[in-house]
Amino acid sequence: MLRRNFLYLLVGAAAIAARSHARSELPLKAAAVPGAIALVTLGPDTKPPIARFNGRRVLVMGDESEWLAVVGIALETRAGSKQSLSVQRTGRETATLNFIVGHKLYATQHLTVRPGQVDLAPEDLARHETERVHLSAMRKTFTDATPQTLALLPPCTGERSNTFGKRRFFNGQSRNPHNGMDIAAPVATPVVAAGDAWVLDVGDYFFSGNTVMLDHGQGFLTLYAHLSEVEVAIGDRVAAGAQIGRVGATGRVTGPHLHFSVYLNAEAVDPGLFLTSNQASGTQ
């Protein structure tokens, strides 16, 4: 029920610009929990307010009668904590709006493996650190174009995992929580753009293998990893449903699948909140 209501919210938020009464179609509250989003009402203004969270610009949608900030909440955020959004409206001093982060329990998994399988070799660690800095910078990208919608197409056909936010412990050592959705599919299964976007980044990375990152506007990004083939280049404009690559098993994986991530204001949020159906479009 929560996911269905959230999808109604996403579609409704995108429609505010066209219909001044769309605010009445939105639920009173969103699930402001770690790994999800907070919807903060900014009120009317002649121009889109500029909203910042933890110093970063956040997505703002709406029209002169009602603006709405769509804020990504980091998985590491402490439940019960008060978070602040700074808002600059036309001709006014910067205001602070607060919201409280709720509680959500994510799964954990404890594994015992040989010591050599936990720590990276020095050369691999150096490569990963360079790539980590680059990908972190990519995730902080903010462009002024407003997304046409926050409802996304499934990026490929296949069985979706429910592993977003899952934290693994190897020999008692904690690793970062899983920041995306894994979709099991055979090698060469088509992968499509989940929404209209520009190709922000393409690369072959140690952990994620052949990877594509798309910019849908205002810090709303999607990432597609472990591809066997990449069929786009940086700077390309792609339409929702356009093929951008094929499923593979590149990078550090145990088998073929698509890793799919969604980012808002550089924070990974649950992709399942945005997907419109169980089927993806595309050609074989």
Short mmCIF file of N, CA and C in Angstrom, two decimals, residues 80-241:
data_model
loop_
_atom_site.label_atom_id
_atom_site.label_comp_id
_atom_site.label_asym_id
_atom_site.label_seq_id
_atom_site.Cartn_x
_atom_site.Cartn_y
_atom_site.Cartn_z
N GLY A 80 14.85 9.24 13.86
CA GLY A 80 14.47 10.16 14.92
C GLY A 80 15.20 11.49 14.87
N SER A 81 16.18 11.61 13.99
CA SER A 81 16.94 12.86 13.92
C SER A 81 16.15 13.95 13.20
N LYS A 82 16.38 15.20 13.61
CA LYS A 82 15.76 16.34 12.95
C LYS A 82 16.69 16.84 11.85
N GLN A 83 16.16 16.96 10.65
CA GLN A 83 16.93 17.40 9.50
C GLN A 83 16.42 18.76 9.04
N SER A 84 17.32 19.58 8.52
CA SER A 84 16.98 20.95 8.13
C SER A 84 17.19 21.18 6.65
N LEU A 85 16.24 21.85 6.05
CA LEU A 85 16.29 22.24 4.65
C LEU A 85 16.32 23.76 4.59
N SER A 86 17.34 24.33 3.93
CA SER A 86 17.38 25.78 3.77
C SER A 86 16.72 26.16 2.46
N VAL A 87 15.90 27.19 2.48
CA VAL A 87 15.09 27.57 1.32
C VAL A 87 15.23 29.06 1.06
N GLN A 88 15.60 29.39 -0.18
CA GLN A 88 15.70 30.78 -0.61
C GLN A 88 14.57 31.10 -1.57
N ARG A 89 13.63 31.94 -1.14
CA ARG A 89 12.51 32.36 -1.98
C ARG A 89 12.78 33.75 -2.53
N THR A 90 12.07 34.13 -3.57
CA THR A 90 12.27 35.41 -4.23
C THR A 90 12.06 36.57 -3.26
N GLY A 91 13.09 37.41 -3.13
CA GLY A 91 12.96 38.61 -2.32
C GLY A 91 12.84 38.39 -0.83
N ARG A 92 13.16 37.19 -0.34
CA ARG A 92 13.04 36.92 1.09
C ARG A 92 14.37 36.41 1.63
N GLU A 93 14.48 36.48 2.95
CA GLU A 93 15.65 35.90 3.59
C GLU A 93 15.57 34.37 3.55
N THR A 94 16.72 33.73 3.64
CA THR A 94 16.75 32.28 3.64
C THR A 94 16.01 31.73 4.86
N ALA A 95 15.11 30.78 4.62
CA ALA A 95 14.33 30.17 5.69
C ALA A 95 14.82 28.75 5.93
N THR A 96 14.55 28.23 7.12
CA THR A 96 14.89 26.85 7.46
C THR A 96 13.62 26.07 7.74
N LEU A 97 13.45 24.96 7.03
CA LEU A 97 12.32 24.07 7.25
C LEU A 97 12.85 22.74 7.77
N ASN A 98 12.22 22.20 8.78
CA ASN A 98 12.69 20.97 9.42
C ASN A 98 11.76 19.80 9.16
N PHE A 99 12.33 18.60 9.17
CA PHE A 99 11.54 17.38 9.14
C PHE A 99 12.25 16.32 9.98
N ILE A 100 11.48 15.36 10.46
CA ILE A 100 12.01 14.29 11.31
C ILE A 100 12.12 13.01 10.48
N VAL A 101 13.24 12.32 10.62
CA VAL A 101 13.46 11.07 9.89
C VAL A 101 12.87 9.91 10.70
N GLY A 102 12.03 9.13 10.06
CA GLY A 102 11.42 7.98 10.70
C GLY A 102 12.34 6.77 10.73
N HIS A 103 11.82 5.66 11.20
CA HIS A 103 12.62 4.44 11.36
C HIS A 103 12.26 3.43 10.27
N LYS A 104 13.27 2.79 9.72
CA LYS A 104 13.07 1.68 8.80
C LYS A 104 14.15 0.65 9.04
N LEU A 105 13.76 -0.59 9.18
CA LEU A 105 14.70 -1.68 9.45
C LEU A 105 15.07 -2.36 8.14
N TYR A 106 16.37 -2.40 7.84
CA TYR A 106 16.86 -3.08 6.66
C TYR A 106 17.54 -4.40 7.07
N ALA A 107 17.60 -5.32 6.16
CA ALA A 107 18.15 -6.64 6.45
C ALA A 107 19.66 -6.59 6.63
N THR A 108 20.20 -7.57 7.35
CA THR A 108 21.64 -7.74 7.49
C THR A 108 21.99 -9.19 7.14
N GLN A 109 23.24 -9.41 6.75
CA GLN A 109 23.71 -10.75 6.42
C GLN A 109 25.13 -10.90 6.94
N HIS A 110 25.39 -11.99 7.66
CA HIS A 110 26.71 -12.26 8.22
C HIS A 110 27.34 -13.43 7.48
N LEU A 111 28.53 -13.21 6.91
CA LEU A 111 29.20 -14.23 6.12
C LEU A 111 30.61 -14.46 6.67
N THR A 112 31.04 -15.71 6.62
CA THR A 112 32.41 -16.06 7.01
C THR A 112 33.14 -16.53 5.76
N VAL A 113 34.22 -15.83 5.42
CA VAL A 113 34.99 -16.15 4.22
C VAL A 113 36.48 -16.14 4.57
N ARG A 114 37.30 -16.62 3.63
CA ARG A 114 38.74 -16.58 3.83
C ARG A 114 39.21 -15.12 3.91
N PRO A 115 40.19 -14.82 4.77
CA PRO A 115 40.64 -13.43 4.95
C PRO A 115 40.99 -12.74 3.64
N GLY A 116 41.58 -13.46 2.70
CA GLY A 116 41.98 -12.85 1.44
C GLY A 116 40.82 -12.41 0.58
N GLN A 117 39.60 -12.87 0.88
CA GLN A 117 38.44 -12.49 0.11
C GLN A 117 37.76 -11.23 0.63
N VAL A 118 38.23 -10.73 1.77
CA VAL A 118 37.62 -9.55 2.38
C VAL A 118 38.34 -8.28 1.96
N ASP A 119 39.66 -8.27 2.10
CA ASP A 119 40.46 -7.07 1.83
C ASP A 119 40.98 -7.08 0.40
N LEU A 120 41.01 -5.91 -0.23
CA LEU A 120 41.49 -5.78 -1.59
C LEU A 120 43.01 -5.76 -1.62
N ALA A 121 43.58 -6.26 -2.72
CA ALA A 121 45.01 -6.14 -2.94
C ALA A 121 45.36 -4.65 -3.09
N PRO A 122 46.59 -4.25 -2.77
CA PRO A 122 46.96 -2.82 -2.81
C PRO A 122 46.65 -2.15 -4.15
N GLU A 123 46.92 -2.83 -5.27
CA GLU A 123 46.67 -2.21 -6.57
C GLU A 123 45.18 -2.05 -6.83
N ASP A 124 44.39 -3.03 -6.38
CA ASP A 124 42.94 -2.93 -6.54
C ASP A 124 42.37 -1.83 -5.65
N LEU A 125 42.91 -1.72 -4.45
CA LEU A 125 42.45 -0.69 -3.53
C LEU A 125 42.75 0.71 -4.07
N ALA A 126 43.93 0.88 -4.69
CA ALA A 126 44.28 2.17 -5.26
C ALA A 126 43.35 2.53 -6.42
N ARG A 127 43.07 1.53 -7.26
CA ARG A 127 42.14 1.77 -8.37
C ARG A 127 40.76 2.14 -7.85
N HIS A 128 40.27 1.39 -6.87
CA HIS A 128 38.95 1.65 -6.32
C HIS A 128 38.86 3.05 -5.73
N GLU A 129 39.91 3.50 -5.03
CA GLU A 129 39.88 4.81 -4.40
C GLU A 129 39.77 5.92 -5.45
N THR A 130 40.51 5.78 -6.55
CA THR A 130 40.42 6.75 -7.65
C THR A 130 39.02 6.79 -8.24
N GLU A 131 38.45 5.59 -8.45
CA GLU A 131 37.11 5.51 -9.03
C GLU A 131 36.05 6.01 -8.05
N ARG A 132 36.26 5.76 -6.78
CA ARG A 132 35.30 6.22 -5.77
C ARG A 132 35.18 7.74 -5.77
N VAL A 133 36.33 8.41 -5.86
CA VAL A 133 36.32 9.88 -5.88
C VAL A 133 35.60 10.39 -7.13
N HIS A 134 35.88 9.77 -8.27
CA HIS A 134 35.23 10.17 -9.53
C HIS A 134 33.71 9.97 -9.46
N LEU A 135 33.28 8.79 -9.03
CA LEU A 135 31.85 8.50 -9.00
C LEU A 135 31.12 9.36 -7.98
N SER A 136 31.79 9.67 -6.87
CA SER A 136 31.19 10.56 -5.89
C SER A 136 30.94 11.94 -6.49
N ALA A 137 31.90 12.43 -7.29
CA ALA A 137 31.73 13.72 -7.95
C ALA A 137 30.58 13.67 -8.95
N MET A 138 30.45 12.57 -9.69
CA MET A 138 29.36 12.42 -10.64
C MET A 138 28.00 12.47 -9.95
N ARG A 139 27.90 11.82 -8.79
CA ARG A 139 26.63 11.78 -8.07
C ARG A 139 26.20 13.15 -7.58
N LYS A 140 27.14 14.07 -7.43
CA LYS A 140 26.82 15.41 -6.95
C LYS A 140 26.39 16.35 -8.08
N THR A 141 26.29 15.84 -9.29
CA THR A 141 25.89 16.66 -10.44
C THR A 141 24.49 17.23 -10.22
N PHE A 142 24.34 18.53 -10.50
CA PHE A 142 23.03 19.17 -10.42
C PHE A 142 22.87 20.06 -11.65
N THR A 143 21.89 19.74 -12.49
CA THR A 143 21.57 20.55 -13.65
C THR A 143 20.19 21.16 -13.46
N ASP A 144 19.92 22.28 -14.14
CA ASP A 144 18.69 23.04 -13.92
C ASP A 144 17.46 22.42 -14.56
N ALA A 145 17.62 21.54 -15.54
CA ALA A 145 16.46 20.96 -16.21
C ALA A 145 15.61 20.19 -15.22
N THR A 146 14.29 20.37 -15.31
CA THR A 146 13.36 19.68 -14.42
C THR A 146 12.93 18.35 -15.02
N PRO A 147 13.00 17.25 -14.28
CA PRO A 147 12.55 15.96 -14.82
C PRO A 147 11.09 16.03 -15.26
N GLN A 148 10.78 15.36 -16.37
CA GLN A 148 9.40 15.31 -16.84
C GLN A 148 8.50 14.58 -15.85
N THR A 149 9.07 13.59 -15.18
CA THR A 149 8.33 12.79 -14.20
C THR A 149 9.33 12.11 -13.29
N LEU A 150 8.88 11.73 -12.10
CA LEU A 150 9.71 10.93 -11.20
C LEU A 150 9.36 9.46 -11.28
N ALA A 151 8.35 9.11 -12.07
CA ALA A 151 7.98 7.71 -12.28
C ALA A 151 8.91 7.11 -13.33
N LEU A 152 9.59 6.02 -13.01
CA LEU A 152 10.60 5.43 -13.89
C LEU A 152 10.13 4.11 -14.49
N LEU A 153 10.59 3.85 -15.71
CA LEU A 153 10.38 2.55 -16.32
C LEU A 153 11.36 1.54 -15.72
N PRO A 154 10.95 0.29 -15.56
CA PRO A 154 11.94 -0.74 -15.18
C PRO A 154 13.05 -0.80 -16.22
N PRO A 155 14.30 -0.85 -15.81
CA PRO A 155 15.40 -0.80 -16.78
C PRO A 155 15.63 -2.08 -17.56
N CYS A 156 15.09 -3.21 -17.09
CA CYS A 156 15.19 -4.46 -17.84
C CYS A 156 14.17 -5.45 -17.28
N THR A 157 13.91 -6.47 -18.05
CA THR A 157 13.05 -7.54 -17.55
C THR A 157 13.89 -8.45 -16.66
N GLY A 158 13.27 -9.07 -15.68
CA GLY A 158 13.98 -9.97 -14.80
C GLY A 158 13.42 -9.91 -13.39
N GLU A 159 13.92 -10.80 -12.55
CA GLU A 159 13.45 -10.88 -11.17
C GLU A 159 14.18 -9.87 -10.31
N ARG A 160 13.41 -9.01 -9.65
CA ARG A 160 14.00 -7.98 -8.81
C ARG A 160 14.30 -8.52 -7.42
N SER A 161 15.44 -8.12 -6.88
CA SER A 161 15.76 -8.45 -5.50
C SER A 161 15.21 -7.36 -4.58
N ASN A 162 15.08 -7.71 -3.32
CA ASN A 162 14.65 -6.73 -2.33
C ASN A 162 15.81 -6.47 -1.38
N THR A 163 16.98 -6.12 -1.95
CA THR A 163 18.20 -6.02 -1.16
C THR A 163 18.66 -4.58 -0.94
N PHE A 164 17.89 -3.59 -1.37
CA PHE A 164 18.30 -2.21 -1.12
C PHE A 164 18.41 -2.00 0.40
N GLY A 165 19.53 -1.42 0.82
CA GLY A 165 19.76 -1.13 2.23
C GLY A 165 20.33 -2.29 3.02
N LYS A 166 20.45 -3.47 2.40
CA LYS A 166 20.96 -4.63 3.12
C LYS A 166 22.45 -4.44 3.42
N ARG A 167 22.83 -4.72 4.66
CA ARG A 167 24.23 -4.56 5.08
C ARG A 167 24.84 -5.93 5.33
N ARG A 168 26.02 -6.15 4.72
CA ARG A 168 26.72 -7.40 4.90
C ARG A 168 27.89 -7.25 5.87
N PHE A 169 28.11 -8.32 6.64
CA PHE A 169 29.25 -8.38 7.55
C PHE A 169 30.11 -9.57 7.12
N PHE A 170 31.37 -9.28 6.75
CA PHE A 170 32.30 -10.33 6.38
C PHE A 170 33.28 -10.55 7.53
N ASN A 171 33.23 -11.76 8.13
CA ASN A 171 34.08 -12.06 9.28
C ASN A 171 33.92 -11.00 10.36
N GLY A 172 32.69 -10.54 10.53
CA GLY A 172 32.39 -9.54 11.56
C GLY A 172 32.65 -8.11 11.15
N GLN A 173 33.22 -7.90 9.95
CA GLN A 173 33.51 -6.54 9.49
C GLN A 173 32.35 -6.01 8.65
N SER A 174 31.83 -4.85 9.05
CA SER A 174 30.69 -4.26 8.36
C SER A 174 31.12 -3.66 7.02
N ARG A 175 30.27 -3.83 6.01
CA ARG A 175 30.46 -3.20 4.71
C ARG A 175 29.32 -2.21 4.46
N ASN A 176 29.50 -1.32 3.49
CA ASN A 176 28.46 -0.35 3.18
C ASN A 176 27.17 -1.05 2.80
N PRO A 177 26.00 -0.50 3.14
CA PRO A 177 24.74 -1.12 2.74
C PRO A 177 24.57 -1.11 1.24
N HIS A 178 23.83 -2.06 0.72
CA HIS A 178 23.58 -2.16 -0.71
C HIS A 178 22.78 -0.95 -1.16
N ASN A 179 23.29 -0.23 -2.16
CA ASN A 179 22.69 1.05 -2.53
C ASN A 179 21.86 1.00 -3.80
N GLY A 180 21.37 -0.18 -4.17
CA GLY A 180 20.55 -0.28 -5.37
C GLY A 180 19.69 -1.52 -5.37
N MET A 181 19.11 -1.78 -6.52
CA MET A 181 18.28 -2.96 -6.74
C MET A 181 18.98 -3.86 -7.73
N ASP A 182 19.06 -5.15 -7.44
CA ASP A 182 19.62 -6.12 -8.38
C ASP A 182 18.48 -6.79 -9.13
N ILE A 183 18.61 -6.84 -10.45
CA ILE A 183 17.60 -7.49 -11.29
C ILE A 183 18.28 -8.65 -12.02
N ALA A 184 17.91 -9.88 -11.66
CA ALA A 184 18.53 -11.06 -12.26
C ALA A 184 18.01 -11.24 -13.68
N ALA A 185 18.92 -11.37 -14.63
CA ALA A 185 18.56 -11.54 -16.03
C ALA A 185 19.74 -12.15 -16.78
N PRO A 186 19.48 -12.87 -17.88
CA PRO A 186 20.57 -13.47 -18.64
C PRO A 186 21.46 -12.41 -19.29
N VAL A 187 22.70 -12.80 -19.55
CA VAL A 187 23.61 -11.93 -20.29
C VAL A 187 22.98 -11.54 -21.63
N ALA A 188 23.14 -10.28 -21.99
CA ALA A 188 22.66 -9.69 -23.24
C ALA A 188 21.20 -9.25 -23.19
N THR A 189 20.52 -9.43 -22.05
CA THR A 189 19.17 -8.87 -21.92
C THR A 189 19.24 -7.36 -22.10
N PRO A 190 18.36 -6.76 -22.92
CA PRO A 190 18.42 -5.31 -23.13
C PRO A 190 18.21 -4.52 -21.85
N VAL A 191 18.96 -3.44 -21.73
CA VAL A 191 18.81 -2.49 -20.63
C VAL A 191 18.41 -1.16 -21.22
N VAL A 192 17.36 -0.54 -20.68
CA VAL A 192 16.83 0.70 -21.24
C VAL A 192 16.92 1.83 -20.22
N ALA A 193 16.90 3.05 -20.74
CA ALA A 193 16.86 4.23 -19.88
C ALA A 193 15.54 4.27 -19.13
N ALA A 194 15.60 4.46 -17.83
CA ALA A 194 14.38 4.47 -17.01
C ALA A 194 13.56 5.74 -17.20
N GLY A 195 14.17 6.77 -17.78
CA GLY A 195 13.47 8.03 -18.04
C GLY A 195 14.27 8.87 -19.01
N ASP A 196 13.67 9.94 -19.51
CA ASP A 196 14.38 10.87 -20.39
C ASP A 196 15.59 11.43 -19.65
N ALA A 197 16.73 11.49 -20.34
CA ALA A 197 17.94 11.88 -19.62
C ALA A 197 19.07 12.22 -20.59
N TRP A 198 20.13 12.75 -20.02
CA TRP A 198 21.42 12.87 -20.70
C TRP A 198 22.36 11.84 -20.09
N VAL A 199 23.27 11.30 -20.91
CA VAL A 199 24.27 10.36 -20.41
C VAL A 199 25.36 11.16 -19.70
N LEU A 200 25.44 10.98 -18.39
CA LEU A 200 26.37 11.75 -17.57
C LEU A 200 27.74 11.10 -17.50
N ASP A 201 27.78 9.77 -17.41
CA ASP A 201 29.06 9.08 -17.23
C ASP A 201 28.98 7.67 -17.79
N VAL A 202 30.08 7.24 -18.38
CA VAL A 202 30.25 5.87 -18.86
C VAL A 202 31.65 5.42 -18.44
N GLY A 203 31.77 4.23 -17.87
CA GLY A 203 33.09 3.77 -17.47
C GLY A 203 33.11 2.29 -17.15
N ASP A 204 34.32 1.76 -17.02
CA ASP A 204 34.55 0.38 -16.60
C ASP A 204 35.22 0.45 -15.23
N TYR A 205 34.48 0.13 -14.19
CA TYR A 205 34.94 0.32 -12.82
C TYR A 205 35.16 -1.01 -12.10
N PHE A 206 36.02 -0.97 -11.08
CA PHE A 206 36.44 -2.22 -10.40
C PHE A 206 35.24 -2.98 -9.85
N PHE A 207 34.39 -2.33 -9.10
CA PHE A 207 33.26 -3.02 -8.48
C PHE A 207 32.06 -3.13 -9.43
N SER A 208 31.71 -2.07 -10.11
CA SER A 208 30.47 -2.06 -10.89
C SER A 208 30.65 -2.45 -12.35
N GLY A 209 31.88 -2.68 -12.80
CA GLY A 209 32.10 -3.09 -14.18
C GLY A 209 31.67 -2.00 -15.15
N ASN A 210 31.20 -2.42 -16.33
CA ASN A 210 30.73 -1.46 -17.32
C ASN A 210 29.48 -0.76 -16.79
N THR A 211 29.55 0.55 -16.67
CA THR A 211 28.53 1.31 -15.95
C THR A 211 28.10 2.53 -16.75
N VAL A 212 26.81 2.83 -16.69
CA VAL A 212 26.24 4.04 -17.30
C VAL A 212 25.50 4.81 -16.22
N MET A 213 25.72 6.13 -16.16
CA MET A 213 24.97 6.99 -15.25
C MET A 213 24.21 8.02 -16.07
N LEU A 214 22.91 8.16 -15.79
CA LEU A 214 22.05 9.10 -16.51
C LEU A 214 21.63 10.25 -15.61
N ASP A 215 21.54 11.43 -16.20
CA ASP A 215 21.12 12.64 -15.50
C ASP A 215 19.73 13.03 -15.99
N HIS A 216 18.72 12.91 -15.11
CA HIS A 216 17.35 13.24 -15.46
C HIS A 216 16.99 14.68 -15.10
N GLY A 217 17.91 15.38 -14.44
CA GLY A 217 17.70 16.78 -14.09
C GLY A 217 17.59 17.01 -12.61
N GLN A 218 18.16 18.13 -12.14
CA GLN A 218 18.07 18.58 -10.75
C GLN A 218 18.53 17.52 -9.75
N GLY A 219 19.61 16.84 -10.05
CA GLY A 219 20.17 15.88 -9.12
C GLY A 219 19.46 14.54 -9.07
N PHE A 220 18.52 14.32 -9.99
CA PHE A 220 17.80 13.05 -10.08
C PHE A 220 18.56 12.18 -11.09
N LEU A 221 19.28 11.16 -10.61
CA LEU A 221 20.18 10.36 -11.43
C LEU A 221 19.82 8.88 -11.33
N THR A 222 20.15 8.12 -12.38
CA THR A 222 20.05 6.67 -12.32
C THR A 222 21.35 6.05 -12.79
N LEU A 223 21.68 4.88 -12.25
CA LEU A 223 22.94 4.18 -12.58
C LEU A 223 22.63 2.73 -12.94
N TYR A 224 23.34 2.23 -13.96
CA TYR A 224 23.14 0.89 -14.51
C TYR A 224 24.52 0.21 -14.55
N ALA A 225 24.70 -0.88 -13.79
CA ALA A 225 26.04 -1.45 -13.61
C ALA A 225 26.10 -2.92 -14.03
N HIS A 226 27.35 -3.39 -14.23
CA HIS A 226 27.71 -4.77 -14.60
C HIS A 226 27.30 -5.10 -16.04
N LEU A 227 27.21 -4.11 -16.90
CA LEU A 227 26.75 -4.32 -18.28
C LEU A 227 27.77 -5.12 -19.09
N SER A 228 27.27 -5.96 -19.99
CA SER A 228 28.15 -6.65 -20.93
C SER A 228 28.48 -5.74 -22.13
N GLU A 229 27.53 -4.87 -22.48
CA GLU A 229 27.73 -3.91 -23.57
C GLU A 229 27.16 -2.57 -23.16
N VAL A 230 27.85 -1.51 -23.58
CA VAL A 230 27.35 -0.14 -23.41
C VAL A 230 27.09 0.43 -24.80
N GLU A 231 25.89 0.98 -25.00
CA GLU A 231 25.48 1.42 -26.33
C GLU A 231 25.20 2.91 -26.41
N VAL A 232 25.77 3.68 -25.45
CA VAL A 232 25.63 5.13 -25.45
C VAL A 232 26.98 5.74 -25.10
N ALA A 233 27.10 7.06 -25.30
CA ALA A 233 28.32 7.77 -24.97
C ALA A 233 27.99 8.99 -24.12
N ILE A 234 28.97 9.48 -23.38
CA ILE A 234 28.77 10.66 -22.54
C ILE A 234 28.26 11.82 -23.40
N GLY A 235 27.22 12.48 -22.91
CA GLY A 235 26.64 13.62 -23.63
C GLY A 235 25.44 13.28 -24.49
N ASP A 236 25.20 11.97 -24.74
CA ASP A 236 24.04 11.57 -25.54
C ASP A 236 22.75 11.95 -24.82
N ARG A 237 21.74 12.31 -25.60
CA ARG A 237 20.39 12.49 -25.07
C ARG A 237 19.61 11.22 -25.35
N VAL A 238 19.00 10.63 -24.33
CA VAL A 238 18.26 9.38 -24.49
C VAL A 238 16.83 9.57 -24.00
N ALA A 239 15.90 8.90 -24.67
CA ALA A 239 14.50 8.94 -24.28
C ALA A 239 14.18 7.79 -23.35
N ALA A 240 13.15 7.94 -22.54
CA ALA A 240 12.70 6.85 -21.69
C ALA A 240 12.40 5.63 -22.53
N GLY A 241 12.96 4.47 -22.17
CA GLY A 241 12.74 3.24 -22.91
C GLY A 241 13.76 2.97 -23.99
#
